CSV table of C-alpha atoms in Angstrom, one decimal:
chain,number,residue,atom,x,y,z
A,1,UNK,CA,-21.8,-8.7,-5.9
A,2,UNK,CA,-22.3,-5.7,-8.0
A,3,UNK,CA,-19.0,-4.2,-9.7
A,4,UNK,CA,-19.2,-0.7,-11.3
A,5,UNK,CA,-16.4,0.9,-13.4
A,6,UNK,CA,-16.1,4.4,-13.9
A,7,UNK,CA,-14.1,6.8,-15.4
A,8,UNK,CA,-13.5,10.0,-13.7
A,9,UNK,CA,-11.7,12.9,-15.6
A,10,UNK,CA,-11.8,14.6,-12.1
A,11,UNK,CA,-9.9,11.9,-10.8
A,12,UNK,CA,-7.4,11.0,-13.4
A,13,UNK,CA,-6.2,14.5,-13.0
A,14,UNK,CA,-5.5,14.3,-9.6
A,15,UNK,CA,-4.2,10.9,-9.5
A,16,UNK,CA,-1.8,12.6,-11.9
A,17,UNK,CA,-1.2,16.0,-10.0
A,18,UNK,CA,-0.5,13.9,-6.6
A,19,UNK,CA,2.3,11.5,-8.7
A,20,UNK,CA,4.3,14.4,-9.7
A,21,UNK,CA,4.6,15.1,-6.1
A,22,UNK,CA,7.2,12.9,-4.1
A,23,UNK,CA,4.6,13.1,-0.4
A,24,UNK,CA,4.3,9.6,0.7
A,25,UNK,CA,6.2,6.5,0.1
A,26,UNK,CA,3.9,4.6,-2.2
A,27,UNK,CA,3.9,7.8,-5.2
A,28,UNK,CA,5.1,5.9,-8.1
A,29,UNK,CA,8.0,8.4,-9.3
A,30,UNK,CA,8.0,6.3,-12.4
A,31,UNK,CA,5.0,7.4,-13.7
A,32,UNK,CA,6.4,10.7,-13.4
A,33,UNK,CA,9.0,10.3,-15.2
A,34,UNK,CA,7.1,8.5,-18.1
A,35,UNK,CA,4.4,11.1,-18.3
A,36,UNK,CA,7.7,13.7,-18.1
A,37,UNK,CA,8.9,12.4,-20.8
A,38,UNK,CA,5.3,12.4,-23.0
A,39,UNK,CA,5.3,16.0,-22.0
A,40,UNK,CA,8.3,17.8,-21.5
A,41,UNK,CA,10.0,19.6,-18.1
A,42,UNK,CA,8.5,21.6,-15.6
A,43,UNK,CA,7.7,24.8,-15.4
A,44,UNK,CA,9.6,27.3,-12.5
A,45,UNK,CA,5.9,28.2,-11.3
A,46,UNK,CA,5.0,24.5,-11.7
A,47,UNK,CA,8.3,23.3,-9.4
A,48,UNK,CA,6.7,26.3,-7.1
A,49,UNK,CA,3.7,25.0,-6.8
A,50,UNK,CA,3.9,21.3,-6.4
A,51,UNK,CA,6.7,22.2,-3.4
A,52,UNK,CA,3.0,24.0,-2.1
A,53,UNK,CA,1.1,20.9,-2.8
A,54,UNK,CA,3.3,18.4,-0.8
A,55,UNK,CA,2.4,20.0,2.3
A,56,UNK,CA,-1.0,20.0,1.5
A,57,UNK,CA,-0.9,16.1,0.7
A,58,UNK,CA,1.2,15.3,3.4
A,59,UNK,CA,-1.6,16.5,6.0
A,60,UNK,CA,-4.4,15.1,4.4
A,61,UNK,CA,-2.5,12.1,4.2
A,62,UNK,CA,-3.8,8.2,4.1
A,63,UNK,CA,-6.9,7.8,6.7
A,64,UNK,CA,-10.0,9.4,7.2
A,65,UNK,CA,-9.3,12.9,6.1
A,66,UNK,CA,-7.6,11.8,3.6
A,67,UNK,CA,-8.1,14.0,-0.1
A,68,UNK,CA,-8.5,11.4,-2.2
A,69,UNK,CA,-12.0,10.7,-0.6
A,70,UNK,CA,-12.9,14.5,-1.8
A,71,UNK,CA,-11.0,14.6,-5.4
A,72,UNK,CA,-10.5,10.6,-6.2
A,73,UNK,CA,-14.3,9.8,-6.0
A,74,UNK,CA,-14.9,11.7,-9.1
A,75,UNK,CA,-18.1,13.9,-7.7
A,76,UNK,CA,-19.5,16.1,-10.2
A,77,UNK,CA,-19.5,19.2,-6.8
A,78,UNK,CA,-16.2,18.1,-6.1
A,79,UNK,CA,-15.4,21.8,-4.8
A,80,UNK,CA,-18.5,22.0,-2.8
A,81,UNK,CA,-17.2,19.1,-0.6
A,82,UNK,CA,-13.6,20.7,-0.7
A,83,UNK,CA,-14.8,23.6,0.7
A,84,UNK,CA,-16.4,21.9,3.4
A,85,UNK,CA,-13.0,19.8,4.5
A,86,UNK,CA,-10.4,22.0,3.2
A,87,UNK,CA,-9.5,25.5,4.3
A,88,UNK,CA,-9.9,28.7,2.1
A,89,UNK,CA,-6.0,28.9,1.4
A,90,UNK,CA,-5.9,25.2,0.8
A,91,UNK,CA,-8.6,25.9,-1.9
A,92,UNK,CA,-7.0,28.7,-3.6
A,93,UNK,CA,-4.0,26.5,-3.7
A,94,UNK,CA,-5.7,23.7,-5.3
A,95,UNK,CA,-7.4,25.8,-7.7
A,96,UNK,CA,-3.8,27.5,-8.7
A,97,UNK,CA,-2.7,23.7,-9.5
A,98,UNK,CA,-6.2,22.7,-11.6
A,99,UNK,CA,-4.7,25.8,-14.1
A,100,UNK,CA,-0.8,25.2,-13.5
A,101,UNK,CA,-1.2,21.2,-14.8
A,102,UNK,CA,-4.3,20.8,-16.3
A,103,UNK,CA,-2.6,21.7,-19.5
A,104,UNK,CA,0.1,19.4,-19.1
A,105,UNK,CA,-2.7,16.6,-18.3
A,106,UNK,CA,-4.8,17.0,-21.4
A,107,UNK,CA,-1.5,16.1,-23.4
A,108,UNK,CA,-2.0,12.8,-22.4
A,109,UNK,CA,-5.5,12.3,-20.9
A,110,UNK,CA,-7.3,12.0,-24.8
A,111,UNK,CA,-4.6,8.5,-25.1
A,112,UNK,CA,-5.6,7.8,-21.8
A,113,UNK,CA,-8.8,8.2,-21.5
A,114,UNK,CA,-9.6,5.8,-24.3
A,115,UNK,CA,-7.0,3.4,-23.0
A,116,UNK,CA,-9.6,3.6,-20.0
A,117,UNK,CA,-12.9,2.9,-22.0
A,118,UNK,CA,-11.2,-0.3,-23.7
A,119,UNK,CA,-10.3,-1.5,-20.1
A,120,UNK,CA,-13.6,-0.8,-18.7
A,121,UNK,CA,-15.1,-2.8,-21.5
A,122,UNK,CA,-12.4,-6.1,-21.0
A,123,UNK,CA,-13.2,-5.8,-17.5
A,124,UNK,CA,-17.1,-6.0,-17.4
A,125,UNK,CA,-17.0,-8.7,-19.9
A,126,UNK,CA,-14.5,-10.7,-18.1
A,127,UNK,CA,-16.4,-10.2,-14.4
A,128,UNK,CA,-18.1,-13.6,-14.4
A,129,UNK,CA,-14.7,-15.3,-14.9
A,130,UNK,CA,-13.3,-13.6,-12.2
A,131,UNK,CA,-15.5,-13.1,-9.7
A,132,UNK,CA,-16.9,-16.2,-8.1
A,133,UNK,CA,-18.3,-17.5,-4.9
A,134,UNK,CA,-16.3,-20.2,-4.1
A,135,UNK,CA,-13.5,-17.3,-4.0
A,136,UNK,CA,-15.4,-15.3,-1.9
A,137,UNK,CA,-16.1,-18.6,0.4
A,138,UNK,CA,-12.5,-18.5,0.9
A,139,UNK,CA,-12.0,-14.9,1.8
A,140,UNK,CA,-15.2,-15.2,4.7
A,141,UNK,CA,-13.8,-18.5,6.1
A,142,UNK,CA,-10.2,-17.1,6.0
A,143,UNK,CA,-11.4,-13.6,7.9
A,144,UNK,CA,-13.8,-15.1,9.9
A,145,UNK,CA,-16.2,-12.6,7.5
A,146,UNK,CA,-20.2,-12.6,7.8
A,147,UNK,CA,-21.3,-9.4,6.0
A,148,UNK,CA,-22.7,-9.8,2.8
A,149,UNK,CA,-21.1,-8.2,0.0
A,150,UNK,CA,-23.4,-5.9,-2.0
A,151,UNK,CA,-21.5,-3.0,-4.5
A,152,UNK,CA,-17.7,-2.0,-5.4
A,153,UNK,CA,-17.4,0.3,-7.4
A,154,UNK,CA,-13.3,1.0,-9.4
A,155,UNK,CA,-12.2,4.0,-10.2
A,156,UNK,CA,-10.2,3.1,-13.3
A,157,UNK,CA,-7.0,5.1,-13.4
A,158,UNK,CA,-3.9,6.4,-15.6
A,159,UNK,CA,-0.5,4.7,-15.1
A,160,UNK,CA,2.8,4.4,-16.9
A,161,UNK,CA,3.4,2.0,-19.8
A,162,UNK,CA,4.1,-1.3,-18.4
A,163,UNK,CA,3.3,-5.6,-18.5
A,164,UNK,CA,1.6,-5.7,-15.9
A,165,UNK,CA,-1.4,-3.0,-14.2
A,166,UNK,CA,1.0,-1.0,-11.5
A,167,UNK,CA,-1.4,-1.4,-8.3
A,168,UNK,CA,-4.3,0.2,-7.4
A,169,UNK,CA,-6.0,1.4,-3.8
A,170,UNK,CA,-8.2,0.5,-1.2
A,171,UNK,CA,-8.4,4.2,0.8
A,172,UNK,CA,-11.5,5.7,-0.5
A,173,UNK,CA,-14.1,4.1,2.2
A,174,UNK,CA,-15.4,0.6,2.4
A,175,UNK,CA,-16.9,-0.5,-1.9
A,176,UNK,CA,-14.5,2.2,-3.2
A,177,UNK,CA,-11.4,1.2,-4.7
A,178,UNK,CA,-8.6,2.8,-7.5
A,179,UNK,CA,-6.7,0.9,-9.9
A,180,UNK,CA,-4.0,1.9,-12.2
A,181,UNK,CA,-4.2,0.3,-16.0
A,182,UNK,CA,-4.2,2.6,-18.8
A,183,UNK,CA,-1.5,1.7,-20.6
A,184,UNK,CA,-1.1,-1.6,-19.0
A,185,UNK,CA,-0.6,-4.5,-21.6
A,186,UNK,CA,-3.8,-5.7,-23.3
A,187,UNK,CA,-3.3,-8.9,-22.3
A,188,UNK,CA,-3.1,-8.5,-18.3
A,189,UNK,CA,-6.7,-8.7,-18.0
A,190,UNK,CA,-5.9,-11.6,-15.4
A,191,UNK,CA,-3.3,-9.6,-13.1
A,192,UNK,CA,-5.7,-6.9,-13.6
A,193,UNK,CA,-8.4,-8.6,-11.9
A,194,UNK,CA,-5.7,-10.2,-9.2
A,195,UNK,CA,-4.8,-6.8,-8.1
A,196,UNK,CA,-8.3,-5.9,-7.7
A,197,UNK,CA,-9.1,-8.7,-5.4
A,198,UNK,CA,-5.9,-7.4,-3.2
A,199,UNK,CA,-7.3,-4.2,-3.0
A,200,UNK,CA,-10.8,-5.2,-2.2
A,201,UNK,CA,-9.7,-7.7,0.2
A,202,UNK,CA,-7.9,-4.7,2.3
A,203,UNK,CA,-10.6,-2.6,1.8
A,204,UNK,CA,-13.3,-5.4,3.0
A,205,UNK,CA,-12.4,-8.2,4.8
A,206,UNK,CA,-9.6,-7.3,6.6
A,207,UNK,CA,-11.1,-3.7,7.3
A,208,UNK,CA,-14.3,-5.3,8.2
A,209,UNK,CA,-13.2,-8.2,10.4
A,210,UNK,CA,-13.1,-7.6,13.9
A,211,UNK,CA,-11.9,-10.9,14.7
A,212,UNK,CA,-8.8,-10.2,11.9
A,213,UNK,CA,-8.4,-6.1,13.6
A,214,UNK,CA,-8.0,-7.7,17.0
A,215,UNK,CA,-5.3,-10.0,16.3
A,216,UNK,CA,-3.6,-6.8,13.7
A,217,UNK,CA,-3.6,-4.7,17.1
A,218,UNK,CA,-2.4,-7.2,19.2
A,219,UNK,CA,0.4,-8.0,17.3
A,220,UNK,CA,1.6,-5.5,16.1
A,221,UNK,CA,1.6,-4.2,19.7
A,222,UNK,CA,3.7,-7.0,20.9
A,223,UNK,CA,6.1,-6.3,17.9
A,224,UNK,CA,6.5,-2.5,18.8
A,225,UNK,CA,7.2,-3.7,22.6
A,226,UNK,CA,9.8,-6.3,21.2
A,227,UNK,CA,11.3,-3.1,19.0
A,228,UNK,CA,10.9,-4.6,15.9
A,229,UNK,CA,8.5,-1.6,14.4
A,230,UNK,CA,10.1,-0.1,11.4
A,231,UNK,CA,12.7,-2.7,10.5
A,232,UNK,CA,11.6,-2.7,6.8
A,233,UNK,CA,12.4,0.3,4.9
A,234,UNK,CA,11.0,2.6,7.8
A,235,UNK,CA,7.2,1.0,7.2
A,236,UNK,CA,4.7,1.1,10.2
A,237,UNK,CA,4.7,-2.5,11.3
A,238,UNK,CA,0.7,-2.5,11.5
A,239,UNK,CA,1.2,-1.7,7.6
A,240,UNK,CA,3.7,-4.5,6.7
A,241,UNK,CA,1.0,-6.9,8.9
A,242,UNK,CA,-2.0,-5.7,6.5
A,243,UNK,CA,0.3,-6.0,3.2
A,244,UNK,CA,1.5,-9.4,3.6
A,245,UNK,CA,-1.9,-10.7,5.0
A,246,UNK,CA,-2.8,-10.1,1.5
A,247,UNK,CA,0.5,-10.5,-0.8
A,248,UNK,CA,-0.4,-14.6,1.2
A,249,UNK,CA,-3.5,-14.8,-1.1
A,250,UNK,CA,-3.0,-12.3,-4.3
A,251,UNK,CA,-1.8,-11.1,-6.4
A,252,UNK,CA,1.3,-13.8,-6.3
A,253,UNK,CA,-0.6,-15.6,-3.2
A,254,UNK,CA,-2.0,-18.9,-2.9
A,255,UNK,CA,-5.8,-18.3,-3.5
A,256,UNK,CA,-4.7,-16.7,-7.1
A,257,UNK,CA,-3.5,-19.9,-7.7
A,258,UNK,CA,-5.8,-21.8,-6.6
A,259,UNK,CA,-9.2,-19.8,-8.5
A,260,UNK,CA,-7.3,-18.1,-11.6
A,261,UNK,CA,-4.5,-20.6,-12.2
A,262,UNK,CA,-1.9,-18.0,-11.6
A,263,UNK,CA,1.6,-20.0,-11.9
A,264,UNK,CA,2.6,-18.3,-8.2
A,265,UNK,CA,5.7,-20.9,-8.8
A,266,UNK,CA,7.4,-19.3,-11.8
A,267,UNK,CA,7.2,-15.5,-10.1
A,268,UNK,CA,8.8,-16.9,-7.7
A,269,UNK,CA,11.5,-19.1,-9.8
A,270,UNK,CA,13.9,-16.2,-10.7
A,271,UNK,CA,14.7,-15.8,-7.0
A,272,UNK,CA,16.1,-18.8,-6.9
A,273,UNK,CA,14.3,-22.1,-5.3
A,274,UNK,CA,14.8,-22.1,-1.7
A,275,UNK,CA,17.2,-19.3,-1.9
A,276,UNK,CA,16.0,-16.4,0.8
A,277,UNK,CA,19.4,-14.8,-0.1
A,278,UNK,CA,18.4,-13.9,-4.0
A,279,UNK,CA,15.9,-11.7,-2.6
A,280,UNK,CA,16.5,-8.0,-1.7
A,281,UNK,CA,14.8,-5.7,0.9
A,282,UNK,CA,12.9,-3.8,-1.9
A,283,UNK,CA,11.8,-7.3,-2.9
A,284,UNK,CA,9.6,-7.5,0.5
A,285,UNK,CA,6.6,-7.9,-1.1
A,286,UNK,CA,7.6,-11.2,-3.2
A,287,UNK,CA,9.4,-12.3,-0.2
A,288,UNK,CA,6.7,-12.8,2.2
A,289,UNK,CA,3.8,-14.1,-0.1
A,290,UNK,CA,6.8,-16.6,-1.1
A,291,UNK,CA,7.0,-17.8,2.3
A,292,UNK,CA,3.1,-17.6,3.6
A,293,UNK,CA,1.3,-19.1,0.8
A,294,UNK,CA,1.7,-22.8,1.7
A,295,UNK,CA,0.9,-21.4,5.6
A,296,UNK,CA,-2.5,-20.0,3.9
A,297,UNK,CA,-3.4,-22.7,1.6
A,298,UNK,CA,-3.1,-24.9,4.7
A,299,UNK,CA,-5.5,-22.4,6.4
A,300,UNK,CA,-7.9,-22.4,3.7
A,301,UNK,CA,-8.1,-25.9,2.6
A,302,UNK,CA,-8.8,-26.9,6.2
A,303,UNK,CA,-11.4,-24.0,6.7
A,304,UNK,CA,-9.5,-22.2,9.1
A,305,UNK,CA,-9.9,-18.5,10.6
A,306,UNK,CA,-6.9,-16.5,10.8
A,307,UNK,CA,-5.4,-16.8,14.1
A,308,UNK,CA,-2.3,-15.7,16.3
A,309,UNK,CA,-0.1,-18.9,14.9
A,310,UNK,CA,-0.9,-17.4,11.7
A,311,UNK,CA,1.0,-13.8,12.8
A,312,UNK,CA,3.6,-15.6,14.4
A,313,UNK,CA,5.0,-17.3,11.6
A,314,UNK,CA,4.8,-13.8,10.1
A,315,UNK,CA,7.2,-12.5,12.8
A,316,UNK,CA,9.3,-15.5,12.4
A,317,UNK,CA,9.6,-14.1,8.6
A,318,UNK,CA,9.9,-10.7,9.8
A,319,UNK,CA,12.9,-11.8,11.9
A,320,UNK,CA,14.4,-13.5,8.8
A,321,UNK,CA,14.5,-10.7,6.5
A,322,UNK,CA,15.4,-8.1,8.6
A,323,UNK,CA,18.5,-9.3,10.0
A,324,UNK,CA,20.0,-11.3,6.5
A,325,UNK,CA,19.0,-9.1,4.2
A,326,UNK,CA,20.8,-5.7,2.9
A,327,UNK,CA,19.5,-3.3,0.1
A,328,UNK,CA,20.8,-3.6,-3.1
């Protein structure tokens, strides 16, 4: 498999423009605070504008129209395919923003953007450690997977400073994926690389499995008839399904255990051992990799395919943590 990492001005930019803009649950306010703070308040016309730009977001939203596919991809006739999807006022208003930020965004993008080239280097030299077929082995047996994997490329992206890489993206269309390490700790070349196996294993083997898509629909269908969609923080349950598929495996799952030697046990330590009630509902995420991983080492070691016993201990979970848990 064939990994390419590239740095897209382009994309940085908007990655930072949609960020300032509270449009879907997963912006990460944070790194608009941080980057607030490296450059100073808004503007009145830039408060005008990004109230503009959340509509526009909101209805190119995740999915197959979504913008990033147009402005994260990092094309060099990035308006020629934005005039072909978006309409003229939606173009005008996307120009107004490329002058109303771009300012603000070279403050920070010269740091950034050699931030970026250091990662891009620790990343290609470390590819051989982290990418290995026995790992893939696992994903295809686990997915029931049987297409041969060819080229991803990574857009590399800004993000606040932190430990550990924030997250990342698998939205872009199958081998394209974001993920956010700028000013990530040096050091976190291994969450680095555990994060990207999460995103390309949404973007590839779940996406690609029609064995794994089948059981997804069905399930989550039964769960929307038994009216449990939307106990969890108002998320989609076919969303919650895809997320904690994955959180089984990485980046705190049991397969980055098992091939990076990522100590799964002490993440999960400060909740308290066998404690369910130290958790909190934000906490979701740790929660259910915490309680699926020995379910998918199981699956793994013994060379099974996902199945419908697999979803059902999920809704057993599900069940749990909606009813005994409160937000903090």
């Amino acid at each position: 498999m064939t990994i390419k990492f590239q740095i897209s001005e382009t994309a940085n930019f908007w990655h930072f423009v949609s960020n300032l803009v509270s449009w879907h649950d997963s912006v990460r306010l944070y790194y608009r605070d941080y980057w607030l703070d490296q450059t100073g308040d808004f503007t009145e016309i830039e408060e005008k504008c990004l109230e503009k730009l959340k509509d526009f977001f909101k209805k190119y939203t995740y999915g197959e129209n979504y913008w990033g596919k147009v402005f994260l991809l990092g094309n060099n006739n990035v308006w020629e395919k934005a005039g072909q999807k978006f309409t003229a006022s939606e173009i005008e208003l996307l120009k107004e923003a490329s002058e109303v930020f771009y300012r603000r965004f070279r403050k920070i993008w010269d740091i950034d953007q050699h931030l970026l080239k250091v990662w891009k280097i620790r990343l290609e030299k470390t590819s051989k450690r982290f990418v290995t077929e026995s790992l893939i082995q696992d994903l295809d047996v686990f997915f029931n997977y049987k297409q041969p994997l060819k080229s991803v490329t990574v857009f590399l992206l800004m993000c606040e400073k932190r430990n550990d890489p924030a997250g990342g993206g698998a939205n872009l269309g199958k081998g394209y994926l974001t993920l956010e390490v700028s000013r990530a700790d040096y050091d976190a070349i291994r969450p680095a690389w555990l994060l990207f196996w999460h995103e390309l294993t949404h973007n590839l083997w779940q996406e690609d499995s029609s064995t794994y898509q089948q059981l997804r629909r069905d399930f989550s269908d039964q769960m929307k008839n038994e009216g449990l969609d939307g106990k969890i923080l108002q998320i989609p349950t076919s969303r919650i399904i895809n997320e904690v598929v994955v959180d089984s495996l990485f980046p705190k799952g049991y397969l980055a255990k098992k091939h990076f030697d990522f100590p799964v046990e002490l993440i999960f330590n400060r909740f308290g051992e066998g404690s369910k009630k130290r958790f909190k509902v934000e906490d979701w995420h740790y929660y259910f990799a915490y309680t699926l991983k020995d379910l998918a080492k199981d699956y793994i070691e013994n060379g099974k395919a996902i199945d419908m016993d697999f979803f059902k201990e999920i809704k057993k979970q599900y069940i749990r943590f909606s009813k005994d848990f409160r937000r903090s």
